[in-house]
CSV table of C-alpha atoms in Angstrom, one decimal:
chain,number,residue,atom,x,y,z
A,1,MET,CA,-18.4,-145.6,185.9
A,2,LYS,CA,-14.7,-145.2,185.2
A,3,VAL,CA,-11.8,-146.3,187.3
A,4,ILE,CA,-8.4,-144.7,187.9
A,5,ILE,CA,-5.6,-146.6,189.6
A,6,LEU,CA,-3.0,-144.6,191.3
A,7,GLY,CA,0.2,-146.6,191.5
A,8,GLY,CA,3.8,-146.0,192.6
A,9,PHE,CA,6.2,-147.1,195.2
A,10,LEU,CA,5.9,-146.4,198.9
A,11,GLY,CA,6.3,-142.7,199.7
A,12,SER,CA,6.1,-141.6,196.1
A,13,GLY,CA,3.2,-139.2,196.9
A,14,LYS,CA,0.1,-141.1,195.8
A,15,THR,CA,-2.1,-139.7,198.5
A,16,SER,CA,-1.1,-136.1,197.8
A,17,VAL,CA,-1.9,-136.7,194.1
A,18,LEU,CA,-5.2,-138.4,195.1
A,19,LEU,CA,-6.4,-135.4,197.1
A,20,GLN,CA,-5.9,-133.1,194.1
A,21,LEU,CA,-7.3,-135.6,191.5
A,22,SER,CA,-10.4,-136.3,193.5
A,23,GLN,CA,-11.1,-132.5,193.9
A,24,PHE,CA,-10.7,-132.1,190.1
A,25,LEU,CA,-13.0,-135.0,189.3
A,26,VAL,CA,-15.7,-134.0,191.9
A,27,SER,CA,-15.7,-130.5,190.3
A,28,ARG,CA,-16.3,-131.9,186.9
A,29,SER,CA,-18.8,-134.6,187.8
A,30,PRO,CA,-22.5,-133.9,187.1
A,31,LYS,CA,-24.6,-133.6,190.2
A,32,GLU,CA,-27.1,-136.3,189.7
A,33,GLU,CA,-29.4,-137.7,192.3
A,34,GLY,CA,-28.5,-141.3,193.4
A,35,THR,CA,-24.9,-141.0,192.2
A,36,THR,CA,-21.6,-140.2,193.9
A,37,PRO,CA,-19.1,-138.2,192.0
A,38,VAL,CA,-16.0,-139.9,193.3
A,39,VAL,CA,-15.4,-142.9,195.6
A,40,ILE,CA,-11.9,-143.9,196.8
A,41,VAL,CA,-10.8,-147.4,197.4
A,42,GLU,CA,-7.9,-147.1,199.8
A,43,ASN,CA,-5.7,-150.2,199.9
A,44,GLU,CA,-3.3,-150.7,202.7
A,45,ILE,CA,-0.9,-153.6,203.0
A,46,GLY,CA,-1.0,-153.5,206.8
A,47,GLY,CA,-3.9,-153.8,209.2
A,48,VAL,CA,-3.9,-150.2,210.2
A,49,GLY,CA,-4.9,-147.4,207.9
A,50,VAL,CA,-3.3,-143.9,207.9
A,51,ASP,CA,-4.1,-142.4,204.5
A,52,ASN,CA,-7.8,-143.2,204.7
A,53,LEU,CA,-8.1,-141.1,207.9
A,54,LEU,CA,-6.6,-138.1,206.1
A,55,LEU,CA,-8.9,-138.6,203.1
A,56,GLU,CA,-12.0,-139.0,205.3
A,57,ASN,CA,-11.1,-135.8,207.0
A,58,GLN,CA,-11.3,-134.1,203.6
A,59,GLY,CA,-14.9,-135.2,203.3
A,60,LEU,CA,-14.2,-137.8,200.6
A,61,THR,CA,-16.1,-141.1,200.4
A,62,VAL,CA,-13.5,-143.8,201.2
A,63,LYS,CA,-13.8,-147.6,201.2
A,64,ASN,CA,-11.0,-149.3,202.9
A,65,LEU,CA,-9.3,-152.5,201.8
A,66,PHE,CA,-6.7,-153.3,204.4
A,67,ALA,CA,-4.3,-156.1,205.3
A,68,GLY,CA,-3.5,-157.2,201.8
A,69,CYS,CA,-2.6,-156.1,198.3
A,70,ALA,CA,-5.3,-155.6,195.7
A,71,CYS,CA,-3.0,-156.8,192.9
A,72,CYS,CA,-2.4,-160.2,194.5
A,73,THR,CA,-3.5,-161.3,197.9
A,74,SER,CA,-6.6,-159.2,198.0
A,75,SER,CA,-7.7,-159.2,194.4
A,76,ALA,CA,-10.9,-161.1,195.2
A,77,GLN,CA,-11.7,-158.6,197.9
A,78,LEU,CA,-11.1,-155.8,195.4
A,79,GLU,CA,-13.7,-157.3,193.1
A,80,ASP,CA,-16.2,-157.5,196.0
A,81,THR,CA,-15.4,-153.9,197.0
A,82,VAL,CA,-15.9,-152.5,193.5
A,83,SER,CA,-19.1,-154.5,193.1
A,84,PHE,CA,-20.4,-153.2,196.4
A,85,LEU,CA,-19.5,-149.6,195.6
A,86,LYS,CA,-21.0,-149.8,192.1
A,87,LYS,CA,-24.3,-151.0,193.7
A,88,GLU,CA,-24.4,-148.8,196.8
A,89,CYS,CA,-22.8,-145.5,195.5
A,90,ASN,CA,-23.3,-145.6,191.7
A,91,PRO,CA,-20.1,-143.6,191.3
A,92,HIS,CA,-19.0,-141.7,188.3
A,93,TRP,CA,-15.4,-142.4,189.3
A,94,ILE,CA,-13.7,-144.9,191.4
A,95,ILE,CA,-10.1,-144.1,192.3
A,96,ILE,CA,-8.1,-147.0,193.6
A,97,GLU,CA,-5.0,-146.0,195.6
A,98,ALA,CA,-2.8,-149.0,195.3
A,99,THR,CA,-0.4,-150.1,198.0
A,100,GLY,CA,3.2,-149.0,197.3
A,101,LEU,CA,4.0,-152.7,196.8
A,102,ALA,CA,1.4,-153.3,194.1
A,103,TYR,CA,1.7,-153.8,190.3
A,104,PRO,CA,-1.1,-151.4,189.1
A,105,ASP,CA,-1.4,-153.3,185.8
A,106,LYS,CA,-2.6,-156.4,187.7
A,107,ILE,CA,-5.3,-154.3,189.4
A,108,LYS,CA,-6.3,-152.9,186.0
A,109,HIS,CA,-6.6,-156.4,184.7
A,110,THR,CA,-8.8,-157.5,187.6
A,111,VAL,CA,-11.1,-154.5,187.3
A,112,GLU,CA,-11.5,-154.6,183.6
A,113,SER,CA,-12.0,-158.4,183.5
A,114,ALA,CA,-14.7,-158.2,186.2
A,115,PHE,CA,-16.5,-155.1,185.3
A,116,GLY,CA,-15.6,-154.2,181.7
A,117,VAL,CA,-15.1,-150.6,182.7
A,118,GLU,CA,-12.6,-148.1,181.2
A,119,THR,CA,-9.6,-148.1,183.6
A,120,GLY,CA,-6.5,-145.9,183.6
A,121,ILE,CA,-3.3,-146.1,185.5
A,122,ILE,CA,-1.4,-143.2,186.7
A,123,THR,CA,2.0,-144.0,188.2
A,124,ILE,CA,3.8,-141.7,190.6
A,125,VAL,CA,7.5,-141.8,191.1
A,126,ASP,CA,9.6,-140.0,193.6
A,127,ALA,CA,12.3,-138.1,191.8
A,128,THR,CA,14.4,-137.9,194.9
A,129,ARG,CA,14.6,-141.7,195.3
A,130,TRP,CA,14.2,-143.0,191.8
A,131,PHE,CA,17.7,-144.1,191.2
A,132,ARG,CA,18.1,-145.6,194.7
A,133,LEU,CA,14.9,-147.6,194.2
A,134,ILE,CA,15.9,-148.7,190.7
A,135,ALA,CA,19.3,-149.9,192.1
A,136,ALA,CA,17.6,-151.9,194.9
A,137,MET,CA,14.5,-153.3,193.2
A,138,GLU,CA,14.5,-152.6,189.5
A,139,PRO,CA,12.1,-155.3,188.2
A,140,PHE,CA,9.5,-154.3,190.8
A,141,VAL,CA,9.7,-150.5,190.4
A,142,SER,CA,9.9,-150.6,186.6
A,143,GLY,CA,7.0,-153.0,186.7
A,144,GLN,CA,4.8,-150.4,188.3
A,145,LEU,CA,5.1,-148.4,185.1
A,146,GLU,CA,3.5,-151.0,182.9
A,147,ASN,CA,0.4,-149.8,181.0
A,148,ALA,CA,0.3,-146.5,182.8
A,149,ARG,CA,-1.2,-143.7,180.7
A,150,GLY,CA,1.2,-141.3,182.4
A,151,VAL,CA,3.9,-141.0,185.0
A,152,LEU,CA,4.0,-138.2,187.4
A,153,VAL,CA,7.6,-137.4,188.4
A,154,ASN,CA,6.9,-136.1,191.9
A,155,LYS,CA,8.9,-134.0,194.4
A,156,ILE,CA,10.6,-131.9,191.7
A,157,ASP,CA,10.7,-129.1,194.3
A,158,CYS,CA,13.4,-131.2,196.1
A,159,VAL,CA,15.7,-131.9,193.2
A,160,ASP,CA,17.4,-129.9,190.4
A,161,GLU,CA,16.6,-129.8,186.7
A,162,ALA,CA,19.4,-132.2,185.9
A,163,CYS,CA,18.0,-134.8,188.2
A,164,ILE,CA,14.5,-134.4,186.7
A,165,ASP,CA,15.9,-134.9,183.2
A,166,ALA,CA,17.9,-137.9,184.3
A,167,VAL,CA,14.8,-139.5,186.0
A,168,ILE,CA,12.7,-139.0,182.9
A,169,GLU,CA,15.5,-140.3,180.7
A,170,SER,CA,15.7,-143.4,182.9
A,171,LEU,CA,11.9,-143.8,182.8
A,172,LYS,CA,11.9,-143.7,179.0
A,173,THR,CA,14.4,-146.7,179.0
A,174,TYR,CA,11.6,-148.8,180.5
A,175,ASN,CA,8.8,-147.4,178.4
A,176,PRO,CA,9.9,-145.0,175.6
A,177,THR,CA,6.4,-143.7,174.8
A,178,ILE,CA,5.2,-143.1,178.3
A,179,PRO,CA,4.2,-139.5,178.9
A,180,CYS,CA,6.2,-138.1,181.9
A,181,HIS,CA,4.9,-135.1,183.8
A,182,PRO,CA,7.2,-133.5,186.4
A,183,ILE,CA,5.1,-132.3,189.3
A,184,SER,CA,5.2,-131.2,192.9
A,185,ALA,CA,2.1,-132.7,194.5
A,186,ILE,CA,2.2,-130.2,197.3
A,187,THR,CA,1.4,-127.4,194.9
A,188,LYS,CA,-1.8,-127.0,193.1
A,189,LEU,CA,-2.1,-128.9,189.8
A,190,THR,CA,-4.1,-127.1,187.2
A,191,ASP,CA,-7.3,-128.3,185.5
A,192,VAL,CA,-5.4,-128.1,182.2
A,193,PHE,CA,-2.8,-130.5,183.7
A,194,TRP,CA,-5.5,-133.0,184.6
A,195,VAL,CA,-7.3,-132.7,181.3
A,196,THR,CA,-4.0,-133.4,179.5
A,197,LEU,CA,-3.2,-136.3,181.7
A,198,LEU,CA,-6.6,-138.0,181.7
A,199,GLY,CA,-7.5,-137.2,178.1
A,200,SER,CA,-10.0,-139.6,176.7
A,201,LEU,CA,-10.9,-140.9,180.1
A,202,LEU,CA,-12.8,-137.7,180.7
A,203,LYS,CA,-15.1,-138.2,177.7
A,204,ARG,CA,-18.6,-139.2,178.8
A,205,PRO,CA,-19.8,-142.4,177.2
B,1,MET,CA,-10.7,-173.8,196.1
B,2,LYS,CA,-8.8,-170.8,194.9
B,3,HIS,CA,-5.3,-170.3,196.3
B,4,GLU,CA,-5.4,-166.6,197.1
B,5,GLN,CA,-1.9,-166.0,198.5
B,6,HIS,CA,0.1,-166.2,195.3
B,7,GLU,CA,-0.4,-165.2,191.7
B,8,HIS,CA,1.4,-167.6,189.5
B,9,ASN,CA,-0.4,-166.7,186.3
B,10,GLY,CA,-0.5,-170.3,185.3
B,11,GLU,CA,3.2,-170.8,185.6
B,12,PRO,CA,4.6,-173.5,187.8
B,13,CYS,CA,5.6,-172.1,191.1
B,14,SER,CA,8.4,-172.9,193.5
B,15,CYS,CA,6.8,-171.4,196.6
B,16,GLY,CA,6.7,-174.6,198.4
B,17,HIS,CA,3.0,-174.7,199.0
B,18,ASP,CA,0.9,-177.7,198.2
B,19,HIS,CA,-1.6,-176.1,195.8
B,20,SER,CA,-3.6,-179.3,195.6
B,21,GLU,CA,-5.0,-178.5,199.1
B,22,PRO,CA,-7.3,-175.7,200.0
B,23,HIS,CA,-5.3,-172.7,201.2
B,24,GLN,CA,-7.2,-170.3,203.4
B,25,HIS,CA,-5.9,-167.2,205.1
B,26,HIS,CA,-5.9,-167.5,208.8
B,27,ASP,CA,-4.3,-165.9,211.8
B,28,ARG,CA,-2.2,-168.1,213.8
B,29,ARG,CA,-0.1,-167.0,216.7
B,30,LYS,CA,3.4,-168.0,215.9
B,31,ASP,CA,4.0,-169.0,219.5
B,32,ALA,CA,0.6,-170.6,220.0
B,33,ALA,CA,0.7,-173.8,221.9
B,34,GLU,CA,-2.1,-175.3,219.9
B,35,PRO,CA,-1.3,-176.9,216.6
B,36,CYS,CA,-2.4,-175.1,213.5
B,37,ALA,CA,-5.5,-176.7,211.9
B,38,CYS,CA,-5.2,-175.1,208.5
B,39,GLY,CA,-4.4,-178.2,206.7
B,40,HIS,CA,-0.9,-177.2,205.6
B,41,ASP,CA,2.2,-179.1,206.3
B,42,HIS,CA,4.1,-176.3,207.9
B,43,SER,CA,7.2,-178.4,208.3
B,44,GLN,CA,7.7,-178.2,204.6
B,45,HIS,CA,7.1,-174.5,204.2
B,46,PRO,CA,10.1,-172.3,203.5
B,47,ALA,CA,10.5,-169.3,205.7
B,48,PRO,CA,8.5,-166.9,203.5
B,49,HIS,CA,5.4,-168.8,204.4
B,50,GLU,CA,5.5,-167.2,207.7
B,51,ASN,CA,4.3,-164.2,205.8
B,52,GLN,CA,0.8,-165.6,205.8
B,53,HIS,CA,0.6,-165.7,209.5
B,54,GLU,CA,0.2,-162.4,211.3
B,55,LYS,CA,2.4,-162.3,214.3
B,56,TYR,CA,1.2,-160.6,217.5
B,57,ILE,CA,3.9,-159.3,219.7
B,58,PRO,CA,3.9,-157.2,222.8
B,59,GLU,CA,3.0,-153.5,222.7
B,60,GLU,CA,0.1,-154.0,220.4
B,61,LEU,CA,2.2,-154.1,217.3
B,62,SER,CA,1.2,-156.4,214.5
B,63,ILE,CA,3.8,-157.5,212.0
B,64,THR,CA,3.1,-158.8,208.5
B,65,HIS,CA,5.2,-159.2,205.4
B,66,HIS,CA,4.7,-158.7,201.8
B,67,GLU,CA,7.4,-159.6,199.3
B,68,ASN,CA,10.5,-158.6,201.2
B,69,ALA,CA,8.9,-155.8,203.1
B,70,VAL,CA,8.2,-155.8,206.8
B,71,ILE,CA,5.0,-154.1,207.8
B,72,VAL,CA,4.5,-153.0,211.4
B,73,SER,CA,1.2,-151.6,212.3
B,74,ALA,CA,-0.1,-150.1,215.6
B,75,GLU,CA,-3.0,-148.2,216.9
B,76,ARG,CA,-2.7,-146.7,220.3
B,77,GLU,CA,-4.3,-144.1,222.5
B,78,ILE,CA,-1.8,-142.0,224.5
B,79,SER,CA,-2.8,-139.6,227.2
B,80,GLY,CA,-1.1,-136.3,227.1
B,81,ASP,CA,-0.8,-133.0,225.3
B,82,TYR,CA,-1.3,-133.2,221.5
B,83,THR,CA,1.5,-130.9,220.6
B,84,ARG,CA,4.0,-132.6,222.8
B,85,ILE,CA,3.1,-136.0,221.4
B,86,LYS,CA,3.1,-134.8,217.8
B,87,GLU,CA,6.6,-133.3,218.2
B,88,ALA,CA,7.9,-136.4,220.1
B,89,LEU,CA,6.5,-138.7,217.4
B,90,SER,CA,8.1,-136.6,214.6
B,91,ILE,CA,11.5,-137.0,216.3
B,92,GLY,CA,10.8,-140.7,216.8
B,93,LEU,CA,9.8,-141.4,213.2
B,94,LYS,CA,13.0,-139.6,212.0
B,95,SER,CA,15.0,-141.7,214.3
B,96,LEU,CA,13.3,-144.9,213.2
B,97,ALA,CA,14.1,-144.1,209.6
B,98,GLY,CA,17.7,-143.4,210.5
B,99,TRP,CA,17.9,-146.8,212.3
B,100,VAL,CA,16.6,-148.6,209.2
B,101,GLU,CA,19.2,-146.8,207.0
B,102,ASN,CA,21.9,-147.7,209.5
B,103,GLN,CA,20.9,-151.4,209.1
B,104,ASN,CA,21.4,-151.1,205.4
B,105,GLY,CA,17.7,-151.3,205.0
B,106,LEU,CA,15.4,-149.3,202.9
B,107,VAL,CA,12.5,-147.2,204.2
B,108,GLY,CA,9.4,-147.7,202.2
B,109,HIS,CA,7.3,-145.3,204.2
B,110,ILE,CA,6.7,-144.6,207.8
B,111,LYS,CA,3.4,-142.9,208.4
B,112,ALA,CA,1.4,-141.9,211.4
B,113,HIS,CA,-2.0,-140.3,211.8
B,114,LEU,CA,-2.8,-138.4,215.0
B,115,SER,CA,-6.3,-137.6,216.2
B,116,GLU,CA,-6.7,-135.3,219.2
B,117,LYS,CA,-8.9,-136.6,222.0
B,118,GLY,CA,-10.1,-134.0,224.3
B,119,GLY,CA,-12.8,-133.4,226.9
B,120,SER,CA,-16.0,-135.2,227.2
B,121,ALA,CA,-19.3,-134.0,228.7
B,122,MET,CA,-22.3,-135.8,230.1
B,123,LEU,CA,-25.6,-133.9,230.0
B,124,SER,CA,-28.6,-134.9,232.0
B,125,THR,CA,-31.9,-133.6,233.2
B,126,THR,CA,-35.0,-134.8,235.1
B,127,GLY,CA,-37.0,-131.9,233.8
B,128,ASP,CA,-35.4,-129.0,235.5
B,129,GLU,CA,-32.1,-127.6,234.5
B,130,VAL,CA,-29.8,-129.6,232.4
B,131,GLN,CA,-26.8,-130.7,234.4
B,132,ILE,CA,-23.5,-130.7,232.6
B,133,ARG,CA,-20.5,-132.7,233.9
B,134,GLU,CA,-17.4,-132.1,231.9
B,135,THR,CA,-14.2,-134.1,232.1
B,136,ALA,CA,-10.9,-133.1,230.5
B,137,ASN,CA,-8.8,-136.1,229.4
B,138,PRO,CA,-6.4,-134.9,226.8
B,139,GLY,CA,-4.9,-137.6,224.6
B,140,VAL,CA,-4.1,-138.7,221.1
B,141,LEU,CA,-5.1,-141.6,219.0
B,142,ILE,CA,-2.1,-142.7,217.0
B,143,ASN,CA,-2.4,-144.9,213.9
B,144,LEU,CA,1.0,-146.0,212.8
B,145,ALA,CA,2.1,-147.8,209.6
B,146,VAL,CA,5.8,-148.7,209.1
B,147,ILE,CA,6.8,-150.4,205.8
B,148,VAL,CA,10.5,-151.0,205.5
B,149,PHE,CA,12.9,-153.5,204.0
B,150,VAL,CA,15.2,-154.6,206.7
B,151,GLU,CA,16.6,-158.0,207.8
B,152,ASN,CA,16.7,-157.2,211.5
B,153,GLU,CA,13.0,-157.6,212.2
B,154,VAL,CA,13.4,-158.1,216.0
B,155,GLY,CA,15.4,-154.9,216.1
B,156,LEU,CA,12.8,-153.1,214.1
B,157,THR,CA,10.0,-154.0,216.5
B,158,ASP,CA,12.1,-153.1,219.4
B,159,GLN,CA,12.7,-149.7,217.9
B,160,VAL,CA,9.0,-149.1,217.2
B,161,SER,CA,8.0,-150.3,220.7
B,162,LYS,CA,10.7,-148.0,222.3
B,163,MET,CA,9.4,-145.1,220.2
B,164,LEU,CA,5.8,-145.6,221.3
B,165,LYS,CA,6.9,-146.0,225.0
B,166,GLN,CA,8.7,-142.7,224.8
B,167,LEU,CA,5.5,-140.9,223.8
B,168,CYS,CA,3.9,-141.8,227.1
């Protein structure tokens, strides 16, 4: 079992990326009896879920973690949830969609400490709002980049080239070595893209 | 007992809670007549502690807080035509986002999920032909999640309530 955490601020496009990522992982996972290719943990800060309904309608296995944030107030529940899924579903992959208010690195720490599994963070940023968010809440938004194996600069269909370059330049000031991938999550992301992004995570133990 | 509400990472905190006492999550109506039995001294809590108490307000909205964000959630079934409600809600969400911006707030996200409800049928038989009674009751189940950063929380809930009322 391996774990991928999708982080990023509210409205950055995590769910759109998740839909594509889960399809990619399902297509690559071996069909073994008694296992589930991909299970999604959907964390919502509020008591009512919206994204989980969309994901369930796509036929995905979704476990909800509502009314709290898995990086802080619901970290204990996250451990319980992953433990339950490991036992009940025996998944090849668990994708945790963090709340837009979470620090993904804290979730990674919780999962790795409790289960000792390989865990990767993908952070999604909204190219159209990056500078506004940085101006309003820099420590928080930049904190979401911590320990990410890649940043997806989303919504590039809504901005020009100069804006994309400026966002990437800004991202590099917080983490000079972080790989940045401009994307539009509403268009199909290729298998080559995912292989490049996930790299060693895709290797079977 | 572990204090679950804050992560202080071993550093001394200034949140105002007495960490020597057990701290359990609990729902408490803010306007409840009965005193809270959670063991905390609420008189010493700074305003942010209200974040731990989910407030229930009219119109079946629930409000919670996280960091500086206000989270308004609602689940409601509304009778009527799916397309009409969808289009009205689309206008309502846009208007709500505009209101937040006008308050110098920041929209985190405003999301809704609509599920169409339609007819129902009851099938019965005593051995002869199967009787079918159908009823048509078009409607929509709306799940709404609003996460914004705005100071005027009362105004926000008014806006959301008004938006939902306009769908009926």
